[in-house]
Amino acid sequence: MSKLKKQPNKSAAKGQIRIIAGQYRGRKLPVLMADGLRPTTDRVKETVFNWLMPYVQDAKCLDCFAGSGGLGFEALSRGAKSVTFIELNKAAAQQLTANKTLLKADNIDILSTNALEFLQKNQQEFSLVFIDPPFRKGLAQKTAEALSQQGLSENALIYVEMESDNNQQVMPSHWQLLKEKIAGQVVYQLYQNSKV
């Protein structure tokens, strides 16, 4: 009689992300592989940070749907002044905290909360924001609208990643589209806040 193999708990499965360049170049950080968590691929990340190269140094960053933290940790490695991670999934937020400890980084804040609620109460201004929400929930547009009310410094850069087949999501009219690329089912865009 064969023994039944115990199925691994999917919510606790671990993967990893790699920091591409900067202070922590080559470091691999464990990430939680939870439903809806889609770490940005190295290829996309490389393109995005090529776009951002002149702007990351000393940036005050906000990673709205942090997930694995791949974008925020990459920004930190490349000289961002600080990064605030917002992640609703408690286990994913705990993993971000563990990775903060691994990197011995004291310029990181991790908040396990709803990104939209955070933005409604937020009093800070950020110069670089990452919006990479779970797909098919219309969250990119809602987050952009909340962020455009408050939370952006003058000329702030906003990176948005969303599903390429959902072109109904509209960004604020005072955000100027600087770059756009499609990779498979994902469209990623870089905007600049031009609201005076």
Short mmCIF file of N, CA and C in Angstrom, two decimals:
data_model
loop_
_atom_site.label_atom_id
_atom_site.label_comp_id
_atom_site.label_asym_id
_atom_site.label_seq_id
_atom_site.Cartn_x
_atom_site.Cartn_y
_atom_site.Cartn_z
N MET A 1 0.85 -1.19 0.00
CA MET A 1 0.00 0.00 0.00
C MET A 1 0.89 1.25 0.00
N SER A 2 0.68 2.13 -0.98
CA SER A 2 1.54 3.31 -1.07
C SER A 2 1.10 4.38 -0.09
N LYS A 3 2.09 5.06 0.43
CA LYS A 3 1.80 6.15 1.37
C LYS A 3 1.35 7.38 0.59
N LEU A 4 0.37 8.06 1.14
CA LEU A 4 -0.07 9.31 0.53
C LEU A 4 0.93 10.40 0.89
N LYS A 5 1.38 11.10 -0.12
CA LYS A 5 2.32 12.20 0.14
C LYS A 5 1.53 13.41 0.61
N LYS A 6 2.04 14.03 1.64
CA LYS A 6 1.40 15.24 2.14
C LYS A 6 1.61 16.38 1.14
N GLN A 7 0.52 17.00 0.74
CA GLN A 7 0.62 18.11 -0.20
C GLN A 7 1.21 19.33 0.50
N PRO A 8 2.16 20.01 -0.14
CA PRO A 8 2.71 21.20 0.50
C PRO A 8 1.64 22.29 0.60
N ASN A 9 1.73 23.08 1.65
CA ASN A 9 0.81 24.19 1.85
C ASN A 9 1.19 25.29 0.86
N LYS A 10 0.32 25.52 -0.13
CA LYS A 10 0.66 26.48 -1.19
C LYS A 10 0.90 27.88 -0.66
N SER A 11 0.13 28.28 0.35
CA SER A 11 0.26 29.65 0.84
C SER A 11 1.61 29.86 1.53
N ALA A 12 2.25 28.76 1.96
CA ALA A 12 3.52 28.90 2.65
C ALA A 12 4.71 28.62 1.73
N ALA A 13 4.43 28.30 0.47
CA ALA A 13 5.51 27.99 -0.47
C ALA A 13 6.41 29.22 -0.63
N LYS A 14 7.70 28.95 -0.82
CA LYS A 14 8.66 30.06 -0.94
C LYS A 14 9.29 30.08 -2.32
N GLY A 15 9.53 31.27 -2.79
CA GLY A 15 10.29 31.46 -4.02
C GLY A 15 11.40 32.45 -3.67
N GLN A 16 11.93 33.10 -4.69
CA GLN A 16 12.95 34.13 -4.40
C GLN A 16 12.99 35.17 -5.50
N ILE A 17 13.44 36.34 -5.13
CA ILE A 17 13.68 37.40 -6.11
C ILE A 17 15.17 37.75 -6.03
N ARG A 18 15.67 38.30 -7.12
CA ARG A 18 17.08 38.67 -7.18
C ARG A 18 17.19 40.17 -7.37
N ILE A 19 18.07 40.79 -6.60
CA ILE A 19 18.33 42.22 -6.79
C ILE A 19 19.37 42.34 -7.90
N ILE A 20 19.03 43.13 -8.92
CA ILE A 20 19.84 43.15 -10.15
C ILE A 20 21.09 44.02 -10.03
N ALA A 21 20.96 45.19 -9.42
CA ALA A 21 22.10 46.12 -9.41
C ALA A 21 22.15 46.93 -8.13
N GLY A 22 23.27 47.63 -7.94
CA GLY A 22 23.39 48.53 -6.79
C GLY A 22 24.05 47.88 -5.59
N GLN A 23 23.79 48.46 -4.44
CA GLN A 23 24.41 48.06 -3.17
C GLN A 23 24.21 46.58 -2.85
N TYR A 24 23.02 46.05 -3.14
CA TYR A 24 22.70 44.65 -2.80
C TYR A 24 22.73 43.75 -4.04
N ARG A 25 23.43 44.18 -5.08
CA ARG A 25 23.47 43.45 -6.35
C ARG A 25 23.74 41.96 -6.14
N GLY A 26 22.92 41.13 -6.81
CA GLY A 26 23.11 39.68 -6.74
C GLY A 26 22.47 39.01 -5.54
N ARG A 27 22.02 39.80 -4.56
CA ARG A 27 21.38 39.20 -3.38
C ARG A 27 20.06 38.56 -3.77
N LYS A 28 19.81 37.38 -3.23
CA LYS A 28 18.54 36.70 -3.47
C LYS A 28 17.74 36.75 -2.17
N LEU A 29 16.50 37.18 -2.28
CA LEU A 29 15.64 37.31 -1.10
C LEU A 29 14.48 36.34 -1.22
N PRO A 30 14.18 35.62 -0.13
CA PRO A 30 13.03 34.71 -0.17
C PRO A 30 11.72 35.50 -0.27
N VAL A 31 10.77 34.97 -1.01
CA VAL A 31 9.45 35.59 -1.11
C VAL A 31 8.37 34.54 -0.92
N LEU A 32 7.25 34.98 -0.43
CA LEU A 32 6.10 34.11 -0.25
C LEU A 32 5.39 33.95 -1.58
N MET A 33 5.11 32.73 -1.99
CA MET A 33 4.38 32.51 -3.24
C MET A 33 2.90 32.32 -2.90
N ALA A 34 2.20 33.43 -2.75
CA ALA A 34 0.78 33.39 -2.40
C ALA A 34 -0.06 33.69 -3.62
N ASP A 35 -1.34 33.34 -3.56
CA ASP A 35 -2.27 33.62 -4.67
C ASP A 35 -2.27 35.11 -4.96
N GLY A 36 -2.20 35.45 -6.24
CA GLY A 36 -2.28 36.86 -6.64
C GLY A 36 -0.94 37.59 -6.58
N LEU A 37 0.07 36.94 -6.00
CA LEU A 37 1.39 37.58 -5.90
C LEU A 37 2.17 37.27 -7.17
N ARG A 38 2.52 38.32 -7.92
CA ARG A 38 3.23 38.15 -9.17
C ARG A 38 4.50 38.98 -9.13
N PRO A 39 5.61 38.44 -8.65
CA PRO A 39 6.83 39.25 -8.66
C PRO A 39 7.16 39.70 -10.07
N THR A 40 7.52 40.97 -10.21
CA THR A 40 7.91 41.52 -11.52
C THR A 40 9.13 40.75 -12.02
N THR A 41 9.09 40.32 -13.27
CA THR A 41 10.20 39.52 -13.81
C THR A 41 11.47 40.36 -13.89
N ASP A 42 12.62 39.67 -13.88
CA ASP A 42 13.91 40.38 -13.99
C ASP A 42 13.99 41.21 -15.27
N ARG A 43 13.43 40.66 -16.36
CA ARG A 43 13.49 41.37 -17.64
C ARG A 43 12.75 42.70 -17.56
N VAL A 44 11.53 42.65 -17.02
CA VAL A 44 10.73 43.87 -16.89
C VAL A 44 11.41 44.83 -15.91
N LYS A 45 11.89 44.27 -14.80
CA LYS A 45 12.54 45.10 -13.77
C LYS A 45 13.75 45.83 -14.34
N GLU A 46 14.52 45.12 -15.16
CA GLU A 46 15.70 45.73 -15.77
C GLU A 46 15.32 46.91 -16.66
N THR A 47 14.28 46.73 -17.47
CA THR A 47 13.80 47.81 -18.34
C THR A 47 13.33 49.00 -17.52
N VAL A 48 12.52 48.72 -16.50
CA VAL A 48 11.96 49.78 -15.66
C VAL A 48 13.07 50.59 -14.99
N PHE A 49 14.07 49.90 -14.47
CA PHE A 49 15.13 50.62 -13.76
C PHE A 49 16.11 51.30 -14.72
N ASN A 50 16.14 50.87 -15.96
CA ASN A 50 16.86 51.65 -16.97
C ASN A 50 16.15 52.97 -17.19
N TRP A 51 14.81 52.92 -17.24
CA TRP A 51 14.01 54.14 -17.36
C TRP A 51 14.25 55.07 -16.17
N LEU A 52 14.33 54.46 -14.99
CA LEU A 52 14.38 55.23 -13.74
C LEU A 52 15.78 55.66 -13.32
N MET A 53 16.79 55.19 -14.04
CA MET A 53 18.19 55.40 -13.62
C MET A 53 18.49 56.83 -13.14
N PRO A 54 18.07 57.87 -13.87
CA PRO A 54 18.44 59.22 -13.42
C PRO A 54 17.65 59.70 -12.20
N TYR A 55 16.63 58.94 -11.78
CA TYR A 55 15.70 59.45 -10.77
C TYR A 55 15.72 58.71 -9.43
N VAL A 56 16.33 57.54 -9.38
CA VAL A 56 16.23 56.71 -8.17
C VAL A 56 17.06 57.27 -7.01
N GLN A 57 18.24 57.79 -7.30
CA GLN A 57 19.14 58.28 -6.25
C GLN A 57 18.40 59.29 -5.36
N ASP A 58 18.38 59.01 -4.05
CA ASP A 58 17.76 59.88 -3.04
C ASP A 58 16.24 60.00 -3.15
N ALA A 59 15.61 59.14 -3.95
CA ALA A 59 14.14 59.19 -4.07
C ALA A 59 13.47 58.69 -2.80
N LYS A 60 12.33 59.28 -2.51
CA LYS A 60 11.48 58.81 -1.42
C LYS A 60 10.40 57.95 -2.08
N CYS A 61 10.49 56.62 -1.90
CA CYS A 61 9.67 55.68 -2.67
C CYS A 61 8.48 55.14 -1.88
N LEU A 62 7.43 54.86 -2.63
CA LEU A 62 6.25 54.18 -2.10
C LEU A 62 5.94 53.01 -3.02
N ASP A 63 5.87 51.80 -2.43
CA ASP A 63 5.52 50.59 -3.17
C ASP A 63 4.13 50.19 -2.70
N CYS A 64 3.10 50.54 -3.50
CA CYS A 64 1.70 50.44 -3.05
C CYS A 64 1.17 49.03 -2.84
N PHE A 65 1.55 48.10 -3.67
CA PHE A 65 1.12 46.70 -3.53
C PHE A 65 2.40 45.89 -3.55
N ALA A 66 3.13 45.95 -2.45
CA ALA A 66 4.54 45.51 -2.44
C ALA A 66 4.72 44.05 -2.81
N GLY A 67 3.87 43.17 -2.33
CA GLY A 67 4.01 41.74 -2.65
C GLY A 67 5.38 41.23 -2.24
N SER A 68 6.20 40.86 -3.21
CA SER A 68 7.54 40.34 -2.94
C SER A 68 8.51 41.46 -2.54
N GLY A 69 8.14 42.70 -2.86
CA GLY A 69 9.03 43.82 -2.57
C GLY A 69 10.11 44.02 -3.63
N GLY A 70 10.01 43.28 -4.75
CA GLY A 70 11.05 43.32 -5.78
C GLY A 70 11.37 44.72 -6.28
N LEU A 71 10.34 45.54 -6.51
CA LEU A 71 10.57 46.89 -7.02
C LEU A 71 11.17 47.80 -5.96
N GLY A 72 10.60 47.76 -4.77
CA GLY A 72 11.09 48.61 -3.68
C GLY A 72 12.51 48.27 -3.25
N PHE A 73 12.82 46.97 -3.13
CA PHE A 73 14.17 46.57 -2.73
C PHE A 73 15.19 46.94 -3.82
N GLU A 74 14.78 46.83 -5.08
CA GLU A 74 15.67 47.21 -6.19
C GLU A 74 15.96 48.71 -6.12
N ALA A 75 14.91 49.51 -5.86
CA ALA A 75 15.09 50.97 -5.75
C ALA A 75 16.03 51.30 -4.59
N LEU A 76 15.85 50.62 -3.47
CA LEU A 76 16.70 50.84 -2.30
C LEU A 76 18.15 50.51 -2.62
N SER A 77 18.37 49.39 -3.30
CA SER A 77 19.71 48.97 -3.67
C SER A 77 20.39 50.00 -4.56
N ARG A 78 19.59 50.68 -5.38
CA ARG A 78 20.14 51.64 -6.34
C ARG A 78 20.18 53.07 -5.80
N GLY A 79 20.02 53.23 -4.50
CA GLY A 79 20.27 54.54 -3.90
C GLY A 79 19.07 55.34 -3.46
N ALA A 80 17.86 54.73 -3.44
CA ALA A 80 16.70 55.46 -2.94
C ALA A 80 16.93 55.83 -1.48
N LYS A 81 16.44 56.99 -1.09
CA LYS A 81 16.62 57.48 0.28
C LYS A 81 15.83 56.64 1.28
N SER A 82 14.58 56.29 0.90
CA SER A 82 13.73 55.47 1.76
C SER A 82 12.67 54.78 0.91
N VAL A 83 12.12 53.69 1.46
CA VAL A 83 11.03 52.98 0.79
C VAL A 83 9.96 52.64 1.81
N THR A 84 8.71 52.96 1.46
CA THR A 84 7.55 52.54 2.26
C THR A 84 6.83 51.45 1.48
N PHE A 85 6.75 50.26 2.09
CA PHE A 85 6.06 49.14 1.48
C PHE A 85 4.65 49.04 2.07
N ILE A 86 3.64 48.94 1.20
CA ILE A 86 2.27 48.70 1.64
C ILE A 86 1.88 47.32 1.14
N GLU A 87 1.52 46.43 2.04
CA GLU A 87 1.14 45.06 1.65
C GLU A 87 0.03 44.55 2.57
N LEU A 88 -1.13 44.25 1.98
CA LEU A 88 -2.29 43.81 2.75
C LEU A 88 -2.13 42.39 3.29
N ASN A 89 -1.53 41.49 2.51
CA ASN A 89 -1.33 40.11 2.93
C ASN A 89 -0.34 40.06 4.10
N LYS A 90 -0.82 39.63 5.26
CA LYS A 90 0.00 39.68 6.48
C LYS A 90 1.26 38.82 6.38
N ALA A 91 1.12 37.62 5.78
CA ALA A 91 2.28 36.73 5.65
C ALA A 91 3.32 37.35 4.71
N ALA A 92 2.86 37.98 3.62
CA ALA A 92 3.79 38.63 2.69
C ALA A 92 4.47 39.82 3.38
N ALA A 93 3.71 40.56 4.20
CA ALA A 93 4.28 41.69 4.95
C ALA A 93 5.34 41.20 5.94
N GLN A 94 5.09 40.05 6.57
CA GLN A 94 6.07 39.48 7.50
C GLN A 94 7.36 39.10 6.76
N GLN A 95 7.20 38.57 5.53
CA GLN A 95 8.38 38.22 4.73
C GLN A 95 9.17 39.47 4.34
N LEU A 96 8.45 40.56 4.04
CA LEU A 96 9.14 41.83 3.74
C LEU A 96 9.95 42.29 4.96
N THR A 97 9.36 42.13 6.14
CA THR A 97 10.05 42.52 7.38
C THR A 97 11.30 41.66 7.58
N ALA A 98 11.17 40.36 7.32
CA ALA A 98 12.33 39.45 7.44
C ALA A 98 13.43 39.86 6.46
N ASN A 99 13.04 40.26 5.24
CA ASN A 99 14.03 40.66 4.24
C ASN A 99 14.66 42.01 4.59
N LYS A 100 13.90 42.88 5.20
CA LYS A 100 14.46 44.15 5.70
C LYS A 100 15.58 43.85 6.71
N THR A 101 15.32 42.88 7.59
CA THR A 101 16.32 42.48 8.59
C THR A 101 17.54 41.85 7.92
N LEU A 102 17.30 41.00 6.91
CA LEU A 102 18.40 40.37 6.17
C LEU A 102 19.33 41.41 5.56
N LEU A 103 18.75 42.48 5.02
CA LEU A 103 19.53 43.52 4.36
C LEU A 103 20.09 44.56 5.35
N LYS A 104 19.66 44.44 6.61
CA LYS A 104 20.06 45.42 7.64
C LYS A 104 19.75 46.84 7.17
N ALA A 105 18.56 47.02 6.61
CA ALA A 105 18.15 48.32 6.06
C ALA A 105 17.22 49.02 7.04
N ASP A 106 17.63 50.18 7.53
CA ASP A 106 16.78 50.89 8.49
C ASP A 106 15.97 52.02 7.85
N ASN A 107 16.07 52.13 6.52
CA ASN A 107 15.31 53.18 5.83
C ASN A 107 14.11 52.60 5.08
N ILE A 108 13.53 51.54 5.66
CA ILE A 108 12.35 50.88 5.11
C ILE A 108 11.23 50.91 6.14
N ASP A 109 10.02 51.25 5.69
CA ASP A 109 8.82 51.12 6.52
C ASP A 109 7.92 50.09 5.85
N ILE A 110 7.36 49.18 6.64
CA ILE A 110 6.46 48.16 6.10
C ILE A 110 5.14 48.28 6.83
N LEU A 111 4.08 48.52 6.06
CA LEU A 111 2.74 48.67 6.64
C LEU A 111 1.83 47.61 6.05
N SER A 112 1.27 46.77 6.93
CA SER A 112 0.33 45.75 6.47
C SER A 112 -1.07 46.35 6.52
N THR A 113 -1.44 46.98 5.42
CA THR A 113 -2.73 47.66 5.36
C THR A 113 -3.21 47.75 3.92
N ASN A 114 -4.41 48.26 3.73
CA ASN A 114 -4.98 48.46 2.41
C ASN A 114 -4.37 49.72 1.79
N ALA A 115 -3.87 49.60 0.57
CA ALA A 115 -3.18 50.72 -0.08
C ALA A 115 -4.09 51.94 -0.25
N LEU A 116 -5.35 51.72 -0.61
CA LEU A 116 -6.26 52.84 -0.83
C LEU A 116 -6.55 53.57 0.49
N GLU A 117 -6.71 52.81 1.57
CA GLU A 117 -6.93 53.43 2.89
C GLU A 117 -5.71 54.22 3.31
N PHE A 118 -4.53 53.67 3.07
CA PHE A 118 -3.29 54.37 3.40
C PHE A 118 -3.22 55.71 2.66
N LEU A 119 -3.51 55.68 1.36
CA LEU A 119 -3.40 56.90 0.54
C LEU A 119 -4.39 57.97 0.97
N GLN A 120 -5.57 57.57 1.44
CA GLN A 120 -6.56 58.55 1.89
C GLN A 120 -6.11 59.30 3.13
N LYS A 121 -5.30 58.63 3.97
CA LYS A 121 -4.84 59.25 5.22
C LYS A 121 -3.41 59.80 5.12
N ASN A 122 -2.72 59.45 4.07
CA ASN A 122 -1.31 59.78 3.93
C ASN A 122 -1.03 61.29 3.95
N GLN A 123 0.00 61.69 4.70
CA GLN A 123 0.41 63.10 4.76
C GLN A 123 1.79 63.31 4.12
N GLN A 124 2.42 62.22 3.68
CA GLN A 124 3.77 62.33 3.11
C GLN A 124 3.72 62.60 1.61
N GLU A 125 4.84 63.09 1.08
CA GLU A 125 4.98 63.24 -0.36
C GLU A 125 6.09 62.31 -0.85
N PHE A 126 5.79 61.56 -1.89
CA PHE A 126 6.75 60.61 -2.45
C PHE A 126 7.20 61.08 -3.83
N SER A 127 8.47 60.80 -4.15
CA SER A 127 8.99 61.22 -5.46
C SER A 127 9.02 60.08 -6.48
N LEU A 128 8.85 58.83 -5.99
CA LEU A 128 8.81 57.66 -6.87
C LEU A 128 7.81 56.66 -6.29
N VAL A 129 6.81 56.31 -7.11
CA VAL A 129 5.76 55.41 -6.63
C VAL A 129 5.60 54.24 -7.59
N PHE A 130 5.45 53.04 -7.00
CA PHE A 130 5.20 51.83 -7.77
C PHE A 130 3.76 51.39 -7.53
N ILE A 131 3.00 51.24 -8.63
CA ILE A 131 1.62 50.73 -8.55
C ILE A 131 1.57 49.45 -9.37
N ASP A 132 1.56 48.31 -8.70
CA ASP A 132 1.55 47.01 -9.36
C ASP A 132 0.54 46.13 -8.62
N PRO A 133 -0.76 46.44 -8.78
CA PRO A 133 -1.79 45.76 -7.98
C PRO A 133 -2.18 44.40 -8.53
N PRO A 134 -2.93 43.62 -7.73
CA PRO A 134 -3.51 42.37 -8.27
C PRO A 134 -4.35 42.70 -9.50
N PHE A 135 -4.32 41.82 -10.48
CA PHE A 135 -5.04 42.06 -11.73
C PHE A 135 -6.56 41.91 -11.57
N ARG A 136 -7.27 42.49 -12.52
CA ARG A 136 -8.71 42.35 -12.71
C ARG A 136 -9.55 42.87 -11.56
N LYS A 137 -9.06 43.89 -10.86
CA LYS A 137 -9.84 44.49 -9.77
C LYS A 137 -9.98 45.99 -9.95
N GLY A 138 -9.46 46.53 -11.05
CA GLY A 138 -9.55 47.96 -11.30
C GLY A 138 -8.75 48.81 -10.32
N LEU A 139 -7.78 48.18 -9.66
CA LEU A 139 -7.06 48.87 -8.59
C LEU A 139 -6.03 49.89 -9.08
N ALA A 140 -5.53 49.70 -10.29
CA ALA A 140 -4.52 50.66 -10.79
C ALA A 140 -5.14 52.05 -10.90
N GLN A 141 -6.32 52.14 -11.49
CA GLN A 141 -6.98 53.43 -11.65
C GLN A 141 -7.38 54.03 -10.30
N LYS A 142 -7.97 53.21 -9.43
CA LYS A 142 -8.39 53.71 -8.10
C LYS A 142 -7.20 54.23 -7.31
N THR A 143 -6.09 53.51 -7.37
CA THR A 143 -4.89 53.92 -6.65
C THR A 143 -4.33 55.21 -7.22
N ALA A 144 -4.30 55.30 -8.55
CA ALA A 144 -3.81 56.51 -9.22
C ALA A 144 -4.65 57.72 -8.84
N GLU A 145 -5.97 57.54 -8.80
CA GLU A 145 -6.86 58.65 -8.44
C GLU A 145 -6.59 59.12 -7.01
N ALA A 146 -6.46 58.15 -6.08
CA ALA A 146 -6.20 58.51 -4.68
C ALA A 146 -4.84 59.20 -4.55
N LEU A 147 -3.86 58.71 -5.25
CA LEU A 147 -2.51 59.25 -5.20
C LEU A 147 -2.45 60.65 -5.80
N SER A 148 -3.25 60.89 -6.82
CA SER A 148 -3.20 62.19 -7.48
C SER A 148 -3.79 63.30 -6.60
N GLN A 149 -4.59 62.94 -5.60
CA GLN A 149 -5.15 63.94 -4.68
C GLN A 149 -4.10 64.45 -3.71
N GLN A 150 -3.29 63.53 -3.21
CA GLN A 150 -2.21 63.89 -2.29
C GLN A 150 -1.19 62.77 -2.26
N GLY A 151 0.03 63.10 -1.93
CA GLY A 151 1.04 62.06 -1.79
C GLY A 151 2.15 62.10 -2.81
N LEU A 152 2.04 63.00 -3.81
CA LEU A 152 3.09 63.07 -4.82
C LEU A 152 3.83 64.40 -4.73
N SER A 153 5.14 64.32 -4.79
CA SER A 153 5.91 65.56 -4.87
C SER A 153 5.83 66.08 -6.31
N GLU A 154 6.24 67.32 -6.49
CA GLU A 154 6.24 67.90 -7.83
C GLU A 154 7.18 67.08 -8.72
N ASN A 155 6.74 66.77 -9.92
CA ASN A 155 7.51 65.98 -10.89
C ASN A 155 7.77 64.54 -10.45
N ALA A 156 6.99 64.03 -9.49
CA ALA A 156 7.15 62.64 -9.05
C ALA A 156 6.95 61.69 -10.22
N LEU A 157 7.63 60.56 -10.16
CA LEU A 157 7.48 59.52 -11.18
C LEU A 157 6.62 58.40 -10.63
N ILE A 158 5.74 57.88 -11.48
CA ILE A 158 4.82 56.83 -11.07
C ILE A 158 4.92 55.68 -12.07
N TYR A 159 5.30 54.50 -11.57
CA TYR A 159 5.37 53.30 -12.39
C TYR A 159 4.07 52.52 -12.19
N VAL A 160 3.41 52.16 -13.30
CA VAL A 160 2.15 51.41 -13.24
C VAL A 160 2.30 50.13 -14.06
N GLU A 161 1.92 49.01 -13.42
CA GLU A 161 1.93 47.72 -14.12
C GLU A 161 0.54 47.14 -14.03
N MET A 162 -0.04 46.78 -15.18
CA MET A 162 -1.38 46.19 -15.17
C MET A 162 -1.55 45.26 -16.37
N GLU A 163 -2.67 44.56 -16.39
CA GLU A 163 -2.93 43.61 -17.47
C GLU A 163 -3.12 44.35 -18.79
N SER A 164 -2.51 43.84 -19.85
CA SER A 164 -2.53 44.55 -21.14
C SER A 164 -3.90 44.52 -21.81
N ASP A 165 -4.75 43.56 -21.46
CA ASP A 165 -6.06 43.48 -22.10
C ASP A 165 -7.12 44.33 -21.40
N ASN A 166 -6.69 45.09 -20.38
CA ASN A 166 -7.65 45.94 -19.67
C ASN A 166 -7.29 47.40 -19.91
N ASN A 167 -7.77 47.93 -21.04
CA ASN A 167 -7.43 49.32 -21.35
C ASN A 167 -8.50 50.30 -20.87
N GLN A 168 -9.37 49.82 -19.98
CA GLN A 168 -10.40 50.71 -19.43
C GLN A 168 -9.85 51.60 -18.31
N GLN A 169 -8.73 51.19 -17.73
CA GLN A 169 -8.19 51.95 -16.59
C GLN A 169 -7.50 53.22 -17.09
N VAL A 170 -7.97 54.34 -16.60
CA VAL A 170 -7.48 55.64 -17.08
C VAL A 170 -6.69 56.32 -15.97
N MET A 171 -5.52 56.83 -16.30
CA MET A 171 -4.68 57.52 -15.32
C MET A 171 -5.06 59.01 -15.29
N PRO A 172 -4.73 59.71 -14.20
CA PRO A 172 -5.08 61.14 -14.09
C PRO A 172 -4.55 61.96 -15.27
N SER A 173 -5.33 62.95 -15.67
CA SER A 173 -5.00 63.73 -16.88
C SER A 173 -3.71 64.53 -16.73
N HIS A 174 -3.33 64.88 -15.49
CA HIS A 174 -2.09 65.65 -15.30
C HIS A 174 -0.85 64.75 -15.15
N TRP A 175 -1.02 63.44 -15.34
CA TRP A 175 0.13 62.54 -15.38
C TRP A 175 0.57 62.41 -16.83
N GLN A 176 1.81 62.73 -17.09
CA GLN A 176 2.35 62.65 -18.45
C GLN A 176 2.99 61.28 -18.66
N LEU A 177 2.55 60.57 -19.70
CA LEU A 177 3.11 59.25 -20.00
C LEU A 177 4.49 59.43 -20.62
N LEU A 178 5.53 58.91 -19.95
CA LEU A 178 6.90 59.03 -20.46
C LEU A 178 7.33 57.79 -21.24
N LYS A 179 6.96 56.62 -20.73
CA LYS A 179 7.40 55.36 -21.35
C LYS A 179 6.27 54.33 -21.22
N GLU A 180 6.24 53.43 -22.20
CA GLU A 180 5.25 52.34 -22.15
C GLU A 180 5.78 51.14 -22.90
N LYS A 181 5.54 49.97 -22.36
CA LYS A 181 5.98 48.74 -23.01
C LYS A 181 5.00 47.63 -22.66
N ILE A 182 4.83 46.69 -23.59
CA ILE A 182 3.98 45.52 -23.33
C ILE A 182 4.85 44.28 -23.38
N ALA A 183 4.70 43.44 -22.35
CA ALA A 183 5.41 42.16 -22.31
C ALA A 183 4.37 41.08 -22.04
N GLY A 184 3.98 40.35 -23.07
CA GLY A 184 2.96 39.31 -22.91
C GLY A 184 1.64 39.92 -22.49
N GLN A 185 1.14 39.50 -21.33
CA GLN A 185 -0.17 39.96 -20.84
C GLN A 185 -0.05 41.17 -19.93
N VAL A 186 1.14 41.75 -19.86
CA VAL A 186 1.37 42.87 -18.93
C VAL A 186 1.76 44.13 -19.69
N VAL A 187 1.15 45.25 -19.31
CA VAL A 187 1.59 46.54 -19.85
C VAL A 187 2.23 47.29 -18.68
N TYR A 188 3.38 47.88 -18.93
CA TYR A 188 3.99 48.68 -17.87
C TYR A 188 4.30 50.06 -18.40
N GLN A 189 4.04 51.05 -17.55
CA GLN A 189 4.09 52.45 -17.96
C GLN A 189 4.80 53.29 -16.92
N LEU A 190 5.42 54.35 -17.39
CA LEU A 190 6.05 55.32 -16.48
C LEU A 190 5.44 56.69 -16.74
N TYR A 191 4.91 57.27 -15.68
CA TYR A 191 4.27 58.59 -15.76
C TYR A 191 5.05 59.59 -14.93
N GLN A 192 4.85 60.87 -15.24
CA GLN A 192 5.39 61.94 -14.40
C GLN A 192 4.25 62.84 -13.99
N ASN A 193 4.23 63.17 -12.71
CA ASN A 193 3.22 64.09 -12.19
C ASN A 193 3.54 65.49 -12.67
N SER A 194 2.62 66.09 -13.40
CA SER A 194 2.88 67.45 -13.90
C SER A 194 1.89 68.45 -13.31
N LYS A 195 1.23 68.05 -12.22
CA LYS A 195 0.28 68.95 -11.55
C LYS A 195 1.05 70.05 -10.82
N VAL A 196 0.69 71.29 -11.06
CA VAL A 196 1.40 72.40 -10.42
C VAL A 196 0.64 72.84 -9.19
#
